[in-house]
CSV table of C-alpha atoms in Angstrom, one decimal:
chain,number,residue,atom,x,y,z
A,177,MET,CA,41.1,-11.2,30.2
A,178,LYS,CA,37.5,-10.8,28.8
A,179,HIS,CA,38.4,-13.0,25.8
A,180,ILE,CA,39.9,-15.7,28.0
A,181,LEU,CA,36.8,-15.8,30.2
A,182,LEU,CA,34.6,-16.2,27.1
A,183,ILE,CA,36.6,-19.1,25.9
A,184,LEU,CA,36.5,-20.8,29.2
A,185,PHE,CA,32.7,-20.3,29.4
A,186,VAL,CA,32.3,-22.2,26.1
A,187,LEU,CA,34.6,-25.0,27.1
A,188,LEU,CA,33.3,-25.4,30.7
A,189,PRO,CA,30.2,-27.6,29.8
A,190,TRP,CA,32.5,-30.1,28.0
A,191,THR,CA,34.9,-30.2,31.0
A,192,LEU,CA,32.0,-31.0,33.3
A,193,GLY,CA,30.9,-33.8,31.1
A,194,PHE,CA,27.7,-32.2,29.7
A,195,VAL,CA,27.1,-33.0,26.1
A,196,VAL,CA,24.3,-31.4,24.1
A,197,ALA,CA,22.9,-33.9,21.5
A,198,GLN,CA,23.0,-32.7,17.9
A,199,THR,CA,20.4,-34.2,15.6
A,200,LEU,CA,20.6,-33.6,11.8
A,201,HIS,CA,17.1,-33.1,10.4
A,202,ASP,CA,17.1,-34.3,6.8
A,203,ASN,CA,13.6,-33.1,6.2
A,204,VAL,CA,14.5,-29.4,6.4
A,205,TRP,CA,14.6,-27.7,3.1
A,206,VAL,CA,17.9,-26.3,1.8
A,207,THR,CA,19.0,-23.5,-0.5
A,208,ASN,CA,20.9,-23.8,-3.9
A,209,GLY,CA,23.5,-21.2,-2.8
A,210,PRO,CA,25.2,-19.7,0.2
A,211,VAL,CA,23.2,-18.4,3.2
A,212,ASN,CA,24.6,-15.2,4.7
A,213,SER,CA,22.0,-14.4,7.4
A,214,ILE,CA,19.5,-16.3,9.5
A,215,ALA,CA,16.7,-15.0,11.7
A,216,HIS,CA,14.2,-16.8,13.8
A,217,SER,CA,10.7,-15.6,14.9
A,218,ASP,CA,8.0,-17.8,16.4
A,219,HIS,CA,7.8,-20.9,14.1
A,220,SER,CA,9.6,-19.3,11.1
A,221,ILE,CA,13.2,-19.2,10.0
A,222,TYR,CA,14.2,-16.4,7.7
A,223,LEU,CA,17.1,-16.9,5.3
A,224,GLY,CA,19.1,-14.4,3.2
A,225,GLY,CA,21.9,-15.0,0.9
A,226,TYR,CA,23.1,-15.8,-2.7
A,227,PHE,CA,20.4,-18.3,-3.6
A,228,THR,CA,17.4,-18.5,-5.9
A,229,GLU,CA,15.6,-21.6,-4.8
A,230,VAL,CA,14.7,-23.4,-1.5
A,231,GLY,CA,13.7,-27.0,-1.6
A,232,PRO,CA,13.9,-30.5,0.0
A,233,ALA,CA,17.3,-32.0,0.6
A,234,THR,CA,17.2,-34.8,-2.0
A,235,GLY,CA,20.8,-36.1,-1.9
A,236,SER,CA,22.8,-36.5,-5.1
A,237,PHE,CA,21.0,-39.4,-6.8
A,238,VAL,CA,17.4,-38.8,-7.6
A,239,SER,CA,14.7,-40.7,-9.5
A,240,VAL,CA,12.1,-38.5,-11.3
A,241,ASN,CA,8.9,-39.7,-12.9
A,242,ALA,CA,9.3,-38.9,-16.6
A,243,VAL,CA,5.5,-38.2,-17.0
A,244,THR,CA,4.6,-36.2,-13.9
A,245,GLY,CA,8.1,-34.8,-13.0
A,246,SER,CA,7.6,-35.8,-9.4
A,247,ARG,CA,10.5,-37.2,-7.3
A,248,ASP,CA,10.5,-40.7,-6.0
A,249,THR,CA,10.8,-40.2,-2.3
A,250,ASP,CA,11.4,-43.9,-1.7
A,251,PHE,CA,14.8,-43.7,-3.3
A,252,PRO,CA,17.7,-43.8,-0.7
A,253,LYS,CA,19.4,-40.5,-0.1
A,254,VAL,CA,23.1,-40.2,-1.1
A,255,ILE,CA,25.2,-38.0,1.2
A,256,GLY,CA,28.0,-36.7,-1.1
A,257,THR,CA,28.5,-36.5,-4.8
A,258,VAL,CA,27.5,-39.1,-7.5
A,259,THR,CA,29.5,-38.8,-10.7
A,260,THR,CA,28.7,-42.0,-12.5
A,261,THR,CA,25.9,-44.6,-12.6
A,262,VAL,CA,25.4,-47.9,-14.5
A,263,SER,CA,22.4,-50.2,-14.6
A,264,ASP,CA,22.8,-53.6,-12.9
A,265,GLY,CA,20.5,-55.1,-15.7
A,266,LEU,CA,17.9,-56.1,-13.1
A,267,GLY,CA,16.2,-52.7,-12.5
A,268,GLY,CA,18.8,-51.5,-10.0
A,269,TRP,CA,21.9,-49.3,-10.2
A,270,TYR,CA,25.5,-49.2,-9.3
A,271,ILE,CA,26.6,-45.6,-8.3
A,272,GLY,CA,30.0,-44.1,-7.9
A,273,GLY,CA,31.5,-40.8,-6.9
A,274,TYR,CA,32.6,-39.2,-3.6
A,275,PHE,CA,30.1,-40.0,-0.9
A,276,THR,CA,29.9,-41.5,2.6
A,277,ARG,CA,26.4,-42.7,3.0
A,278,VAL,CA,23.5,-44.2,1.0
A,279,GLY,CA,20.2,-44.4,2.8
A,280,ASN,CA,20.9,-45.9,6.2
A,281,TYR,CA,24.2,-47.5,5.2
A,282,ALA,CA,27.7,-46.2,5.3
A,283,ARG,CA,29.2,-46.5,1.8
A,284,THR,CA,32.4,-45.1,0.6
A,285,ASN,CA,32.2,-43.9,-3.1
A,286,LEU,CA,30.6,-47.1,-4.4
A,287,ALA,CA,27.2,-48.6,-3.8
A,288,HIS,CA,24.5,-50.8,-5.2
A,289,ILE,CA,20.8,-49.8,-5.1
A,290,LYS,CA,18.6,-52.7,-5.9
A,291,ALA,CA,15.4,-52.7,-8.1
A,292,ASP,CA,13.3,-52.4,-4.9
A,293,LYS,CA,15.0,-49.1,-4.1
A,294,THR,CA,16.9,-50.6,-1.1
A,295,VAL,CA,20.6,-50.5,-0.6
A,296,ASP,CA,22.3,-53.8,-1.2
A,297,GLU,CA,23.6,-54.8,2.2
A,298,ASP,CA,26.0,-57.5,0.8
A,299,PHE,CA,27.7,-55.1,-1.6
A,300,ASN,CA,30.2,-53.0,0.4
A,301,ILE,CA,33.5,-52.4,-1.4
A,302,SER,CA,36.0,-50.5,0.8
A,303,PHE,CA,38.6,-47.9,-0.3
A,304,SER,CA,41.6,-46.8,1.7
A,305,GLY,CA,42.9,-43.3,1.7
A,306,TYR,CA,41.5,-40.6,-0.6
A,307,SER,CA,39.5,-42.0,-3.5
A,308,TYR,CA,37.1,-40.8,-6.1
A,309,ILE,CA,35.1,-42.9,-8.6
A,310,TYR,CA,34.6,-41.4,-12.0
A,311,ALA,CA,33.4,-44.3,-14.2
A,312,LEU,CA,31.6,-47.6,-14.0
A,313,ALA,CA,30.8,-50.2,-16.6
A,314,VAL,CA,29.1,-53.7,-16.3
A,315,SER,CA,29.8,-56.7,-18.5
A,316,GLN,CA,27.7,-59.7,-17.4
A,317,THR,CA,28.8,-60.5,-13.9
A,318,THR,CA,31.8,-58.1,-13.8
A,319,LEU,CA,31.7,-54.5,-12.6
A,320,TYR,CA,34.6,-52.3,-13.9
A,321,VAL,CA,35.5,-49.4,-11.6
A,322,GLY,CA,37.6,-46.4,-12.8
A,323,GLY,CA,38.8,-43.3,-11.0
A,324,TYR,CA,41.4,-42.1,-8.5
A,325,PHE,CA,42.3,-44.8,-6.0
A,326,THR,CA,45.2,-47.0,-4.9
A,327,SER,CA,43.3,-49.6,-3.0
A,328,ILE,CA,39.9,-51.2,-3.5
A,329,GLY,CA,38.3,-54.0,-1.5
A,330,GLY,CA,41.5,-54.4,0.5
A,331,VAL,CA,43.5,-55.1,-2.6
A,332,SER,CA,46.2,-52.8,-4.2
A,333,ARG,CA,44.8,-51.5,-7.5
A,334,SER,CA,45.7,-48.2,-9.1
A,335,HIS,CA,42.8,-46.2,-10.8
A,336,LEU,CA,41.2,-49.2,-12.5
A,337,ALA,CA,39.8,-52.5,-11.2
A,338,SER,CA,37.1,-55.1,-11.8
A,339,ILE,CA,34.8,-56.7,-9.3
A,340,ASP,CA,33.3,-60.2,-9.6
A,341,LEU,CA,29.6,-59.5,-8.8
A,342,THR,CA,28.9,-63.1,-8.0
A,343,LEU,CA,31.6,-63.2,-5.3
A,344,GLY,CA,31.6,-59.5,-4.4
A,345,THR,CA,35.4,-59.4,-4.5
A,346,VAL,CA,38.1,-57.7,-6.6
A,347,THR,CA,39.4,-59.9,-9.4
A,348,SER,CA,43.0,-60.7,-10.3
A,349,TRP,CA,43.0,-58.3,-13.3
A,350,GLU,CA,45.5,-55.5,-12.7
A,351,PRO,CA,45.8,-53.0,-15.5
A,352,ASN,CA,47.6,-50.4,-13.4
A,353,PRO,CA,47.2,-47.2,-15.3
A,354,ASN,CA,49.6,-44.5,-14.2
A,355,SER,CA,47.0,-41.9,-13.7
A,356,GLN,CA,43.2,-41.4,-13.3
A,357,VAL,CA,40.6,-43.2,-15.3
A,358,LEU,CA,37.7,-40.9,-16.2
A,359,SER,CA,35.5,-43.0,-18.6
A,360,LEU,CA,34.7,-46.6,-19.3
A,361,LEU,CA,32.6,-48.2,-22.1
A,362,VAL,CA,31.7,-51.9,-22.7
A,363,ASP,CA,31.4,-53.0,-26.3
A,364,GLY,CA,29.2,-56.0,-26.2
A,365,VAL,CA,29.6,-56.7,-29.9
A,366,TYR,CA,33.3,-57.2,-29.9
A,367,SER,CA,33.6,-58.0,-26.2
A,368,ARG,CA,35.9,-55.1,-25.5
A,369,LEU,CA,36.3,-52.6,-22.6
A,370,TYR,CA,37.4,-49.1,-23.6
A,371,VAL,CA,39.2,-47.0,-21.1
A,372,GLY,CA,39.7,-43.2,-21.1
A,373,GLY,CA,41.4,-40.8,-18.8
A,374,TYR,CA,44.6,-39.0,-18.0
A,375,PHE,CA,47.0,-42.0,-18.1
A,376,ILE,CA,49.8,-42.5,-20.6
A,377,THR,CA,50.8,-46.0,-19.6
A,378,ILE,CA,48.6,-49.0,-18.8
A,379,SER,CA,49.4,-52.7,-18.4
A,380,GLY,CA,53.0,-51.8,-18.9
A,381,SER,CA,52.4,-50.3,-22.4
A,382,THR,CA,52.2,-46.8,-23.7
A,383,ARG,CA,48.6,-45.8,-24.3
A,384,ASN,CA,48.0,-42.1,-24.3
A,385,ARG,CA,44.7,-41.5,-22.6
A,386,PHE,CA,42.9,-44.3,-24.3
A,387,ALA,CA,43.1,-48.1,-24.2
A,388,SER,CA,41.1,-51.1,-25.2
A,389,TYR,CA,40.9,-54.5,-23.5
A,390,ASN,CA,39.6,-57.9,-24.6
A,391,ILE,CA,37.0,-58.7,-22.0
A,392,TRP,CA,37.3,-62.5,-22.3
A,393,ASP,CA,40.9,-62.6,-21.0
A,394,GLY,CA,41.6,-59.1,-19.8
A,395,SER,CA,44.4,-58.5,-22.3
A,396,LEU,CA,45.3,-55.2,-23.8
A,397,ASN,CA,44.8,-55.1,-27.5
A,398,SER,CA,46.6,-53.2,-30.2
A,399,ILE,CA,44.2,-50.2,-30.6
A,400,ASN,CA,46.2,-47.1,-29.9
A,401,PRO,CA,44.9,-43.7,-31.3
A,402,ASN,CA,47.5,-41.8,-29.2
A,403,LEU,CA,45.4,-38.9,-28.0
A,404,ASN,CA,46.9,-35.7,-26.8
A,405,SER,CA,44.4,-34.8,-24.1
A,406,ALA,CA,42.3,-36.5,-21.5
A,407,VAL,CA,39.2,-38.5,-22.4
A,408,PHE,CA,36.2,-37.6,-20.2
A,409,ALA,CA,33.4,-39.5,-22.1
A,410,MET,CA,32.9,-42.1,-24.8
A,411,ALA,CA,30.0,-43.3,-27.0
A,412,LEU,CA,29.7,-46.3,-29.2
A,413,SER,CA,28.3,-46.4,-32.8
A,414,VAL,CA,28.0,-49.7,-34.6
A,415,THR,CA,27.9,-49.4,-38.4
A,416,GLY,CA,27.7,-51.8,-41.3
A,417,ASP,CA,26.1,-55.3,-41.4
C-alpha cells in the first residue's frame, strides 16, 4: 500500500492540472563521460562519475580559430550528431548527420549554415521515418545527399538523392542504391560523382560498393572495381598533364 500511495503522490499534481515548467539551460557546462552522483550545496553543484573533463556544451559542429584555438561562440549550436560537412562555396556550410535542431531552428539531419553564421531559413529539407545522413557533396548548384533514408523532401528516394540548390527541391535523378551510401566525392575535372557504401546494386546495375556517375546527365558510367567491402571514405588524386 505504501508503494501505491507514493505513486499517487507523484501523479496527483498532474491530475489537478499543475504543470512545473522545465527549462533547459544550454549555458551549463557538461562532462565528457557518465555522471554517477550529484550533490548540491549553496551555489555549487558537485559531480562524480566516469569523466575527465567538464566544459561548455558546444553542440556537434564547432568553429575553432586556427591561430588562437578559441571557439567561435557565434556559430549555431547543433543538437545531435554531425557526420558530414561540405562547403557551399560562399563561406558557409551544408551539414548532415542525425540531429533535430540547429541554432533556433528545427532541422532534421540536414541544414545550411550561411557565411554570416546564421541558419538558412529557406533551406529546410524534410525526411520521413528514420534517417541518417553520412555523406554530402556539391557540384555547382547541386547538392548530393547520401545515407540511410527512403524519403527526402517529400519525394521517395532510397539512400541517395540530389537537391537543386536554386529551387530548394529534390531533382528527378533517382539512382536507387539498394543499401546505405557512406561516401560521396565530386570529380570536377571529369565531371563525375563517385559513390561509396554498402550497396551492391544501383541504377538497376550491379556495382559492388562503388559506382561512378556522369554529372552532366546523371547516367551511370562503366567504372566497376567490384569491391568486396564497404567504402567509408574516398580521396581524389589527379596525375599526369
